Tab-separated table of C-alpha atoms in Angstrom:
chain	number	residue	atom	x	y	z
R	231	MET	CA	59.078	74.021	120.617
R	232	SER	CA	58.728	77.229	122.668
R	233	ASN	CA	62.143	76.655	124.226
R	234	ARG	CA	63.716	76.379	120.776
R	235	PHE	CA	62.075	79.667	119.740
R	236	GLU	CA	63.191	81.376	122.931
R	237	ASN	CA	66.772	80.167	122.445
R	238	ASN	CA	66.866	81.409	118.848
R	239	SER	CA	64.396	84.283	119.071
R	240	LYS	CA	66.793	86.966	117.811
R	241	LYS	CA	67.887	84.881	114.849
R	242	THR	CA	64.288	83.935	114.002
R	243	LEU	CA	63.065	87.523	114.195
R	244	LEU	CA	65.963	88.658	112.003
R	245	ILE	CA	65.096	86.094	109.324
R	246	ILE	CA	61.388	87.008	109.454
R	247	SER	CA	62.243	90.717	109.223
R	248	LEU	CA	64.544	90.129	106.259
R	249	ILE	CA	61.869	88.150	104.423
R	250	MET	CA	59.325	90.895	105.062
R	251	ILE	CA	61.716	93.575	103.806
R	252	LEU	CA	62.388	91.588	100.623
R	253	VAL	CA	58.660	91.049	100.053
R	254	LEU	CA	58.036	94.778	100.508
R	255	LEU	CA	60.903	95.661	98.151
R	256	PHE	CA	59.624	93.358	95.417
R	257	GLY	CA	56.060	94.575	95.910
R	258	PHE	CA	57.264	98.169	95.815
R	259	GLU	CA	59.143	97.454	92.604
R	260	LYS	CA	56.085	95.950	90.900
R	261	LEU	CA	53.841	98.750	92.115
R	262	LEU	CA	56.120	101.525	90.921
R	263	GLY	CA	57.323	99.852	87.769
R	264	ASN	CA	59.235	102.475	85.810
R	265	THR	CA	57.418	105.491	87.252
R	266	ARG	CA	59.523	108.560	86.560
R	267	PHE	CA	59.983	111.936	88.187
R	268	GLY	CA	58.582	115.049	86.545
R	269	GLY	CA	55.521	113.311	85.114
R	270	GLU	CA	57.153	112.441	81.774
R	271	GLU	CA	57.076	108.778	80.845
R	272	ASN	CA	60.372	108.743	78.895
R	273	GLN	CA	62.281	111.413	80.755
R	274	SER	CA	66.009	110.602	80.896
R	275	VAL	CA	69.367	112.342	80.695
R	276	ARG	CA	72.339	111.102	78.670
R	277	HIS	CA	75.976	112.001	79.136
R	278	ILE	CA	79.411	110.786	78.094
R	279	ARG	CA	81.048	108.466	80.609
R	280	LEU	CA	84.348	109.717	82.033
R	281	LYS	CA	85.725	106.463	83.352
R	282	GLU	CA	88.120	107.482	86.098
R	283	ASN	CA	88.933	106.600	89.688
R	284	THR	CA	86.880	108.600	92.182
R	285	PRO	CA	88.806	111.782	93.106
R	286	ASN	CA	89.998	112.424	96.661
R	287	ILE	CA	89.807	108.903	98.044
R	288	ASP	CA	92.355	107.364	100.383
R	289	LYS	CA	91.864	103.648	101.025
R	290	MET	CA	93.662	100.451	101.879
R	291	LEU	CA	92.434	97.808	99.414
R	292	SER	CA	92.912	94.058	99.735
R	293	PRO	CA	92.352	91.676	96.806
R	294	SER	CA	89.139	89.654	97.029
R	295	ASP	CA	89.166	85.890	97.446
R	296	ASP	CA	88.165	85.546	93.776
R	297	ILE	CA	91.135	87.619	92.613
R	298	VAL	CA	93.523	85.676	94.844
R	299	ALA	CA	92.123	82.379	93.520
R	300	LEU	CA	92.848	83.498	89.936
R	301	SER	CA	96.450	84.432	90.771
R	302	ASP	CA	99.534	82.505	91.819
R	303	SER	CA	101.998	85.205	92.902
R	304	LEU	CA	99.782	88.009	94.214
R	305	GLU	CA	100.639	89.136	97.738
R	306	ASN	CA	97.408	88.937	99.706
R	307	LYS	CA	97.675	92.092	101.797
R	308	PRO	CA	96.253	95.639	101.964
R	309	TYR	CA	97.526	98.071	99.310
R	310	SER	CA	97.424	101.846	99.626
R	311	PHE	CA	95.162	103.356	96.965
R	312	LYS	CA	95.000	107.148	97.003
R	313	ILE	CA	93.454	109.307	94.282
R	314	ASP	CA	94.110	113.025	93.886
R	315	GLN	CA	91.574	115.745	93.105
R	316	ASN	CA	91.896	115.147	89.348
R	317	GLY	CA	91.325	111.396	89.487
R	318	PHE	CA	94.995	110.408	89.130
R	319	ILE	CA	96.583	107.724	91.286
R	320	PHE	CA	98.920	109.112	93.937
R	321	PRO	CA	101.702	110.172	93.694
R	322	SER	CA	101.048	112.265	90.591
R	323	THR	CA	101.679	116.024	90.746
R	324	THR	CA	104.631	115.842	93.133
R	325	HIS	CA	106.037	119.154	91.807
R	326	GLN	CA	104.173	122.445	91.633
R	327	GLN	CA	106.425	123.474	88.732
R	328	ALA	CA	107.532	120.352	86.877
R	329	ASP	CA	109.999	120.379	84.006
R	330	LYS	CA	108.135	117.561	82.249
R	331	VAL	CA	104.729	115.935	82.666
R	332	ILE	CA	104.054	112.366	81.534
R	333	ALA	CA	100.539	110.868	81.419
R	334	PHE	CA	99.993	107.107	81.492
R	335	LEU	CA	96.690	105.821	80.124
R	336	GLY	CA	95.387	102.267	80.215
R	337	GLY	CA	93.363	99.721	82.149
R	338	SER	CA	94.089	97.800	85.334
R	339	THR	CA	97.565	96.860	84.117
R	340	THR	CA	98.444	100.572	84.155
R	341	GLU	CA	96.454	101.261	87.310
R	342	CYS	CA	98.463	98.570	89.203
R	343	MET	CA	95.993	98.536	92.103
R	344	TYR	CA	97.621	95.515	93.778
R	345	VAL	CA	101.196	96.755	93.478
R	346	ASP	CA	102.903	98.635	96.306
R	347	GLU	CA	102.401	102.389	95.947
R	348	ASP	CA	106.072	103.211	95.408
R	349	LYS	CA	106.476	100.398	92.862
R	350	ARG	CA	103.599	101.191	90.493
R	351	PHE	CA	105.374	101.697	87.208
R	352	PRO	CA	103.907	105.110	86.212
R	353	ALA	CA	105.111	106.770	89.439
R	354	LEU	CA	108.340	104.765	89.542
R	355	THR	CA	109.092	105.736	85.938
R	356	GLY	CA	108.872	109.387	86.983
R	357	THR	CA	111.302	108.769	89.852
R	358	LEU	CA	113.790	106.981	87.596
R	359	LEU	CA	113.547	109.695	84.935
R	360	GLU	CA	114.309	112.362	87.531
R	361	THR	CA	117.442	110.428	88.503
R	362	ASN	CA	118.473	109.905	84.884
R	363	SER	CA	117.754	113.420	83.618
R	364	GLY	CA	118.031	115.664	86.664
R	365	LYS	CA	114.661	117.191	85.743
R	366	LYS	CA	111.506	117.474	87.855
R	367	ILE	CA	108.952	114.974	86.550
R	368	ASN	CA	105.245	114.672	87.249
R	369	ALA	CA	103.919	111.232	86.246
R	370	LEU	CA	100.121	111.033	85.997
R	371	ASN	CA	98.596	107.562	86.350
R	372	ALA	CA	95.186	107.648	84.630
R	373	GLY	CA	94.844	103.861	84.462
R	374	VAL	CA	91.419	102.494	85.456
R	375	SER	CA	90.289	98.878	85.731
R	376	GLY	CA	88.179	97.910	82.734
R	377	ASN	CA	89.152	100.876	80.563
R	378	ASN	CA	89.675	100.281	76.866
R	379	SER	CA	91.328	102.593	74.352
R	380	MET	CA	88.095	104.507	73.703
R	381	HIS	CA	87.815	105.376	77.408
R	382	SER	CA	91.437	106.523	77.367
R	383	ILE	CA	90.833	108.756	74.339
R	384	ASN	CA	87.978	110.357	76.276
R	385	SER	CA	90.285	110.857	79.271
R	386	LEU	CA	92.947	112.322	76.989
R	387	LEU	CA	90.495	114.893	75.624
R	388	ASN	CA	88.778	115.828	78.855
R	389	LYS	CA	91.339	115.525	81.667
R	390	ILE	CA	94.838	114.888	80.285
R	391	ILE	CA	95.191	117.710	77.760
R	392	PRO	CA	94.309	120.393	80.367
R	393	MET	CA	97.274	119.128	82.452
R	394	ASN	CA	99.623	120.193	79.609
R	395	PRO	CA	101.578	116.934	79.431
R	396	ASP	CA	104.700	116.597	77.319
R	397	ILE	CA	104.289	112.850	76.773
R	398	ALA	CA	101.248	110.523	76.752
R	399	VAL	CA	101.848	106.774	77.088
R	400	LEU	CA	99.062	104.398	76.036
R	401	MET	CA	98.903	100.684	76.850
R	402	HIS	CA	95.836	98.760	75.716
R	403	ASN	CA	95.140	95.345	74.284
R	404	ILE	CA	93.242	92.843	76.395
R	405	ASN	CA	90.378	95.148	77.458
R	406	ASP	CA	89.770	96.184	73.849
R	407	LEU	CA	89.852	92.555	72.786
R	408	SER	CA	87.418	91.657	75.573
R	409	ILE	CA	84.858	94.381	74.839
R	410	LEU	CA	84.929	93.680	71.097
R	411	LEU	CA	84.505	89.939	71.669
R	412	HIS	CA	81.662	90.357	74.178
R	413	GLU	CA	79.830	93.448	72.903
R	414	LYS	CA	80.990	93.479	69.246
R	415	THR	CA	81.445	97.266	69.350
R	416	TYR	CA	82.902	100.053	71.472
R	417	TRP	CA	79.467	101.773	71.348
R	418	ASN	CA	77.551	99.388	73.574
R	419	ASN	CA	75.060	99.320	76.457
R	420	ASN	CA	77.312	97.549	78.936
R	421	ASP	CA	76.472	98.706	82.467
R	422	HIS	CA	80.089	99.502	83.323
R	423	ARG	CA	81.896	100.047	80.007
R	424	SER	CA	79.484	101.898	77.733
R	425	LEU	CA	80.594	105.230	76.288
R	426	LEU	CA	77.227	106.909	76.843
R	427	VAL	CA	75.311	106.728	80.112
R	428	THR	CA	71.549	107.149	80.319
R	429	GLU	CA	70.491	108.511	83.668
R	430	ASP	CA	67.375	106.640	84.747
R	431	ARG	CA	65.052	108.875	86.768
R	432	SER	CA	62.698	106.151	87.942
R	433	ILE	CA	62.049	105.677	91.645
R	434	LYS	CA	63.638	102.244	91.426
R	435	ALA	CA	66.805	103.860	90.084
R	436	MET	CA	66.721	106.374	92.922
R	437	LEU	CA	66.559	103.557	95.469
R	438	LYS	CA	69.422	101.792	93.734
R	439	GLN	CA	71.519	104.954	93.898
R	440	LEU	CA	70.686	105.822	97.506
R	441	LEU	CA	70.984	102.277	98.868
R	442	PRO	CA	73.267	100.459	96.398
R	443	ASN	CA	74.508	97.736	98.749
R	444	THR	CA	71.035	96.983	100.103
R	445	TYR	CA	69.576	97.011	96.595
R	446	ASN	CA	72.201	94.676	95.146
R	447	PHE	CA	71.977	92.343	98.136
R	448	ALA	CA	68.199	92.135	97.862
R	449	PHE	CA	68.241	91.309	94.166
R	450	GLU	CA	71.048	88.805	94.579
R	451	VAL	CA	68.902	87.016	97.181
R	452	LYS	CA	65.954	87.248	94.800
R	453	ARG	CA	68.020	85.792	91.955
R	454	LYS	CA	69.160	82.856	94.075
R	455	LEU	CA	65.696	82.158	95.469
R	456	LEU	CA	63.948	82.327	92.098
R	457	GLY	CA	66.782	80.999	89.986
R	458	ASP	CA	66.269	83.831	87.536
R	459	GLY	CA	69.526	85.517	86.535
R	460	ASN	CA	67.754	87.907	84.157
R	461	GLU	CA	66.395	89.954	87.036
R	462	PHE	CA	69.766	90.609	88.639
R	463	GLU	CA	70.516	94.211	87.739
R	464	ASN	CA	74.325	93.989	87.747
R	465	ALA	CA	74.638	91.159	85.227
R	466	ASP	CA	76.496	91.945	81.976
R	467	HIS	CA	75.011	89.588	79.415
R	468	GLY	CA	76.871	90.793	76.338
R	469	ASN	CA	75.735	91.268	72.757
R	470	LYS	CA	74.105	88.128	71.310
R	471	GLN	CA	75.068	88.988	67.718
R	472	PRO	CA	77.637	86.792	65.912
R	473	ARG	CA	81.258	87.365	66.848
R	474	LEU	CA	83.160	90.025	64.946
R	475	SER	CA	85.702	88.813	62.445
R	476	ASN	CA	89.333	89.060	63.493
R	477	GLU	CA	89.890	91.621	60.760
R	478	LYS	CA	87.100	93.854	62.081
R	479	ILE	CA	88.402	93.639	65.670
R	480	LEU	CA	91.891	94.652	64.574
R	481	SER	CA	90.553	97.426	62.336
R	482	LEU	CA	88.497	99.001	65.133
R	483	PHE	CA	91.450	98.821	67.504
R	484	LYS	CA	93.769	100.385	64.905
R	485	SER	CA	91.372	103.306	64.414
R	486	ASN	CA	91.558	104.139	68.120
R	487	LEU	CA	95.354	103.989	68.160
R	488	ASP	CA	95.447	106.289	65.116
R	489	SER	CA	93.089	108.707	66.863
R	490	PHE	CA	95.149	108.711	70.065
R	491	ILE	CA	98.314	109.593	68.153
R	492	GLU	CA	96.704	112.309	66.036
R	493	ILE	CA	94.953	113.935	69.003
R	494	SER	CA	98.219	113.900	70.955
R	495	LYS	CA	100.219	115.441	68.139
R	496	ALA	CA	97.557	118.098	67.520
R	497	ASN	CA	98.005	119.174	71.145
R	498	ASN	CA	101.840	119.162	71.122
R	499	ILE	CA	102.011	115.940	73.130
R	500	THR	CA	104.504	113.227	72.227
R	501	PRO	CA	102.519	109.982	71.860
R	502	VAL	CA	103.996	106.659	73.013
R	503	LEU	CA	102.436	103.268	72.333
R	504	MET	CA	103.215	100.201	74.456
R	505	THR	CA	102.472	96.581	73.669
R	506	GLN	CA	101.012	94.526	76.488
R	507	ALA	CA	103.006	91.842	78.276
R	508	SER	CA	101.282	88.575	79.103
R	509	ARG	CA	101.661	84.976	80.207
R	510	PHE	CA	99.867	83.728	77.097
R	511	THR	CA	102.482	81.136	76.215
R	512	GLU	CA	101.952	78.452	73.591
R	513	LYS	CA	101.290	75.942	76.364
R	514	PRO	CA	99.257	77.845	78.992
R	515	ASP	CA	99.626	77.179	82.704
R	516	GLU	CA	96.746	76.500	85.105
R	517	VAL	CA	96.327	80.145	86.176
R	518	VAL	CA	96.013	81.353	82.583
R	519	MET	CA	93.290	78.815	81.844
R	520	LYS	CA	91.415	79.649	85.064
R	521	ASN	CA	91.184	83.238	83.850
R	522	LEU	CA	89.897	82.190	80.424
R	523	GLN	CA	87.061	79.888	81.431
R	524	ASN	CA	84.520	81.688	79.227
R	525	LEU	CA	86.384	81.170	75.957
R	526	GLU	CA	84.258	78.214	74.955
R	527	ALA	CA	81.068	80.257	75.397
R	528	MET	CA	82.484	82.768	72.909
R	529	GLY	CA	83.306	80.011	70.446
R	530	LEU	CA	87.062	80.472	70.833
R	531	SER	CA	89.847	78.036	71.582
R	532	TYR	CA	92.890	79.111	73.580
R	533	PRO	CA	95.166	79.105	70.477
R	534	GLU	CA	92.651	81.329	68.658
R	535	TYR	CA	92.430	83.746	71.589
R	536	ARG	CA	96.211	83.860	71.986
R	537	SER	CA	96.581	84.492	68.261
R	538	LEU	CA	94.199	87.465	68.504
R	539	PHE	CA	96.083	88.891	71.488
R	540	ILE	CA	99.356	88.587	69.562
R	541	ALA	CA	97.733	90.245	66.530
R	542	MET	CA	96.559	93.171	68.695
R	543	ASN	CA	100.143	93.738	69.835
R	544	GLN	CA	101.269	93.574	66.231
R	545	VAL	CA	98.736	96.294	65.333
R	546	ILE	CA	100.311	98.481	68.048
R	547	ARG	CA	103.755	97.959	66.500
R	548	ALA	CA	102.478	98.659	62.982
R	549	VAL	CA	100.648	101.857	63.965
R	550	ALA	CA	103.673	103.179	65.870
R	551	LEU	CA	105.834	102.577	62.806
R	552	ASP	CA	103.314	104.061	60.381
R	553	LYS	CA	102.690	107.164	62.528
R	554	SER	CA	106.330	107.647	63.585
R	555	ALA	CA	105.391	107.257	67.242
R	556	LEU	CA	107.705	105.891	69.904
R	557	LEU	CA	107.099	102.190	70.619
R	558	ILE	CA	107.884	100.438	73.894
R	559	ASP	CA	107.554	96.711	73.307
R	560	LEU	CA	106.785	95.293	76.749
R	561	ASN	CA	105.530	92.091	75.171
R	562	GLN	CA	109.071	91.361	74.015
R	563	ALA	CA	110.829	92.642	77.121
R	564	VAL	CA	108.912	91.168	80.075
R	565	PRO	CA	109.409	87.438	80.832
R	566	GLN	CA	106.181	85.403	80.683
R	567	THR	CA	106.406	84.060	84.227
R	568	LYS	CA	104.615	84.437	87.562
R	569	GLU	CA	107.559	86.365	89.006
R	570	TYR	CA	106.572	89.307	86.785
R	571	MET	CA	102.812	88.790	86.395
R	572	SER	CA	100.534	87.374	89.073
R	573	ASP	CA	97.939	86.246	86.500
R	574	PRO	CA	97.816	86.445	82.682
R	575	VAL	CA	98.532	90.213	82.501
R	576	HIS	CA	98.736	91.974	85.903
R	577	PHE	CA	102.180	92.921	87.161
R	578	THR	CA	103.727	91.903	90.438
R	579	ASN	CA	105.971	94.359	92.271
R	580	ARG	CA	108.936	92.867	90.452
R	581	GLY	CA	107.186	93.106	87.100
R	582	SER	CA	106.189	96.708	87.678
R	583	GLU	CA	109.756	97.615	88.655
R	584	LEU	CA	111.074	96.016	85.456
R	585	VAL	CA	108.500	97.880	83.350
R	586	ALA	CA	109.449	101.212	84.969
R	587	LYS	CA	113.109	100.527	84.161
R	588	ILE	CA	112.284	99.706	80.525
R	589	ILE	CA	110.105	102.797	80.059
R	590	SER	CA	112.536	105.178	81.756
R	591	GLU	CA	115.388	103.983	79.547
R	592	LYS	CA	113.261	104.600	76.443
R	593	LEU	CA	112.020	108.008	77.579
R	594	THR	CA	115.280	109.418	78.952
R	595	PRO	CA	116.446	110.638	75.495
R	596	VAL	CA	112.995	112.168	74.872
R	597	ILE	CA	113.084	113.980	78.220
R	598	ALA	CA	116.670	115.134	77.660
R	599	HIS	CA	115.799	116.803	74.358
């Protein structure tokens, strides 16, 4: 027995130390409870969430195993992901004195994290427009994973307008549909997608902020050991109220599109709406269904979900027509195959190149005049 301990002493001591640390953490949590700084029981600070990529980062990002497993044409390699001082994806302000500035707003399908840097459609559109028009173009990519149209309106007001853009291009659909299906409102308490953030000043929150990886690891271990998912701080459980009617979902989405157009026009910005391309065919392939495994929990069938997605794109078309805004119908122009999208909605390099070509052809007359 002693020989076995001696042979594995380091491993044994590490396990014992880890268990002791976890016990201390849980005891510390119970002892402190929600004790707050400043001596006020309910002291907290609220602010509006500006959902943007962290400024001034320069990383090489590789897709996780989970993302690769949910894709069938994603190149599993590192991708350059650089963000400038204003939270835009590089390259953005390539000219100190540009003739025209175009801002692209949207979610991960605009962000194009796992597309080669020179093939992300916002930047590539700027390059193509320079060739077509002979003008100097700055193309700002304000896409952020998880953003819905309400987040983009906030970005428009607080970071896009000060850049004095000539054109603002909005592409939203699936993230709005997702948040309205899960949370039943844009004004929710989702940890990552809420519009308001309440700053928790408890000691537990301070530990979470100072040691996020350690904190999350500890509570993930706790969740697995105790089998209690409710204690895991990062879980997004969603609103338990009945699902919104299709009419209400489409109405809320339409209101945001109306607001985007009116805010743009009020600030002398030409608004452009884009429908979202997808692989949501009548008979879905295996990758599409892998990405929609939670439909049953929401009480939706695939045909019902697909019908809602199609209806959201139709709202985009209707609003563009009603508000005399330029429409770029990617849903009609991008083939619904894995060559152009690596999963239901995210572009491959080839898909992003096609989208840049489509957008530049539509915007060339606008830029020229």
